[in-house]
Amino acid sequence: MPCKGTNAAGEPCRAPKHLLNPGTGYCPAHAPGGRDRMRELGRRGAAATRRKWSAKGLASDELPPLRSPEAAERWAEIVGRAVAEKRLSHAEGRAIGSLVREFLKAHADGTMAKRLEALQTELDEVKKRGGTK
């Protein structure tokens, strides 16, 4: 026996049989006063989630300036710990991880460009001397 209620589209409610009140034939959402009870439960759940995820975050002095691969490694360690301790959400941890990856990529590109420039300068000097070092 399905719930006697209907969903927003006017279709029969598909609540599992074990959720139905045997006396009324309605699920908790469609029982008299069910809509208000469900809204209240939703509000309580949202409030609990906000409390759970109203993380303390990171203090400004916890992260070193992001200027080197070593600092990026430190960032990853600190952020990973903060996520594990629920001081940061998983989404915040992923966002910071993405930022660190982009920093490392830019750092590598900049390092490679400097190295290529130095090699080009060295090659030009070798050519000036007639091809010998």
Tab-separated table of C-alpha atoms in Angstrom:
chain	number	residue	atom	x	y	z
A	1	MET	CA	0.000	0.000	0.000
A	2	PRO	CA	1.657	3.281	-1.094
A	3	CYS	CA	1.358	6.589	0.707
A	4	LYS	CA	-1.953	8.318	0.021
A	5	GLY	CA	-0.120	11.604	-0.653
A	6	THR	CA	1.143	13.002	-3.961
A	7	ASN	CA	4.333	14.806	-4.879
A	8	ALA	CA	4.598	18.296	-6.390
A	9	ALA	CA	4.059	16.858	-9.885
A	10	GLY	CA	0.795	15.250	-8.737
A	11	GLU	CA	2.226	11.733	-8.900
A	12	PRO	CA	1.722	9.214	-6.088
A	13	CYS	CA	4.216	9.443	-3.249
A	14	ARG	CA	6.819	6.678	-3.460
A	15	ALA	CA	7.730	6.553	0.216
A	16	PRO	CA	8.792	3.055	1.326
A	17	LYS	CA	6.076	1.046	3.033
A	18	HIS	CA	7.969	0.920	6.338
A	19	LEU	CA	7.691	4.723	6.633
A	20	LEU	CA	3.900	4.776	6.408
A	21	ASN	CA	1.784	5.364	9.477
A	22	PRO	CA	-0.453	2.284	9.612
A	23	GLY	CA	-3.332	4.299	11.067
A	24	THR	CA	-3.393	7.063	8.436
A	25	GLY	CA	-1.681	5.492	5.422
A	26	TYR	CA	0.509	8.579	5.005
A	27	CYS	CA	4.273	8.966	5.162
A	28	PRO	CA	5.698	11.535	7.633
A	29	ALA	CA	5.817	14.217	4.922
A	30	HIS	CA	2.178	13.805	3.867
A	31	ALA	CA	0.633	13.189	7.283
A	32	PRO	CA	-1.345	16.093	8.749
A	33	GLY	CA	1.185	18.766	9.752
A	34	GLY	CA	3.888	16.855	7.883
A	35	ARG	CA	4.916	19.726	5.635
A	36	ASP	CA	5.624	21.959	8.626
A	37	ARG	CA	7.462	19.152	10.441
A	38	MET	CA	9.606	18.470	7.366
A	39	ARG	CA	10.439	22.181	7.026
A	40	GLU	CA	11.432	22.325	10.680
A	41	LEU	CA	13.614	19.242	10.293
A	42	GLY	CA	15.223	20.862	7.246
A	43	ARG	CA	15.929	24.035	9.204
A	44	ARG	CA	17.444	22.020	12.058
A	45	GLY	CA	19.573	20.037	9.638
A	46	ALA	CA	20.790	23.181	7.902
A	47	ALA	CA	21.619	24.780	11.255
A	48	ALA	CA	23.534	21.655	12.335
A	49	THR	CA	25.447	21.645	9.050
A	50	ARG	CA	26.292	25.343	9.445
A	51	ARG	CA	27.529	24.696	12.983
A	52	LYS	CA	29.549	21.716	11.820
A	53	TRP	CA	31.133	23.597	8.925
A	54	SER	CA	31.443	26.997	10.535
A	55	ALA	CA	35.074	26.130	10.725
A	56	LYS	CA	37.609	28.291	12.372
A	57	GLY	CA	39.623	28.325	9.178
A	58	LEU	CA	43.283	29.233	9.272
A	59	ALA	CA	44.859	32.169	11.033
A	60	SER	CA	46.737	34.540	8.735
A	61	ASP	CA	50.060	33.645	10.328
A	62	GLU	CA	49.653	29.861	9.867
A	63	LEU	CA	50.614	29.859	6.191
A	64	PRO	CA	54.047	31.039	5.086
A	65	PRO	CA	54.324	33.369	2.080
A	66	LEU	CA	53.869	31.264	-1.059
A	67	ARG	CA	57.186	32.038	-2.766
A	68	SER	CA	58.882	28.672	-3.237
A	69	PRO	CA	58.134	24.999	-3.827
A	70	GLU	CA	59.117	24.379	-0.198
A	71	ALA	CA	56.480	26.876	0.943
A	72	ALA	CA	53.937	25.160	-1.340
A	73	GLU	CA	54.781	21.846	0.335
A	74	ARG	CA	54.212	23.470	3.726
A	75	TRP	CA	50.876	24.880	2.511
A	76	ALA	CA	49.744	21.409	1.427
A	77	GLU	CA	50.672	19.975	4.814
A	78	ILE	CA	48.937	22.738	6.797
A	79	VAL	CA	45.802	22.732	4.645
A	80	GLY	CA	45.572	18.926	4.713
A	81	ARG	CA	45.735	18.977	8.497
A	82	ALA	CA	43.136	21.767	8.683
A	83	VAL	CA	40.732	19.752	6.502
A	84	ALA	CA	41.308	16.634	8.627
A	85	GLU	CA	40.612	18.672	11.769
A	86	LYS	CA	37.495	20.144	10.106
A	87	ARG	CA	38.890	23.668	10.363
A	88	LEU	CA	38.466	23.909	6.582
A	89	SER	CA	35.831	22.237	4.415
A	90	HIS	CA	36.817	19.735	1.755
A	91	ALA	CA	35.808	22.285	-0.902
A	92	GLU	CA	38.083	24.905	0.664
A	93	GLY	CA	40.913	22.371	0.818
A	94	ARG	CA	40.434	21.504	-2.876
A	95	ALA	CA	40.386	25.185	-3.829
A	96	ILE	CA	43.618	25.861	-1.963
A	97	GLY	CA	45.167	22.705	-3.435
A	98	SER	CA	44.314	23.980	-6.902
A	99	LEU	CA	45.920	27.328	-6.100
A	100	VAL	CA	49.100	25.584	-4.882
A	101	ARG	CA	49.247	23.458	-8.071
A	102	GLU	CA	48.907	26.576	-10.223
A	103	PHE	CA	51.648	28.285	-8.209
A	104	LEU	CA	53.963	25.297	-8.683
A	105	LYS	CA	53.237	25.229	-12.417
A	106	ALA	CA	53.954	28.970	-12.741
A	107	HIS	CA	57.081	28.611	-10.614
A	108	ALA	CA	58.335	25.746	-12.778
A	109	ASP	CA	57.603	27.733	-15.943
A	110	GLY	CA	59.467	30.748	-14.563
A	111	THR	CA	62.426	28.636	-13.468
A	112	MET	CA	62.597	26.961	-16.853
A	113	ALA	CA	62.457	30.311	-18.642
A	114	LYS	CA	65.349	31.645	-16.530
A	115	ARG	CA	67.398	28.497	-17.169
A	116	LEU	CA	66.773	28.700	-20.919
A	117	GLU	CA	67.766	32.357	-20.916
A	118	ALA	CA	71.011	31.513	-19.075
A	119	LEU	CA	71.766	28.699	-21.529
A	120	GLN	CA	71.099	30.989	-24.483
A	121	THR	CA	73.488	33.586	-23.030
A	122	GLU	CA	76.123	30.877	-22.494
A	123	LEU	CA	75.644	29.630	-26.072
A	124	ASP	CA	76.003	33.168	-27.446
A	125	GLU	CA	79.274	33.594	-25.519
A	126	VAL	CA	80.579	30.259	-26.837
A	127	LYS	CA	79.732	31.339	-30.405
A	128	LYS	CA	81.552	34.665	-29.892
A	129	ARG	CA	84.685	32.788	-28.825
A	130	GLY	CA	84.576	30.661	-31.921
A	131	GLY	CA	82.765	27.564	-30.743
A	132	THR	CA	84.996	26.503	-27.850
A	133	LYS	CA	84.501	27.001	-24.172
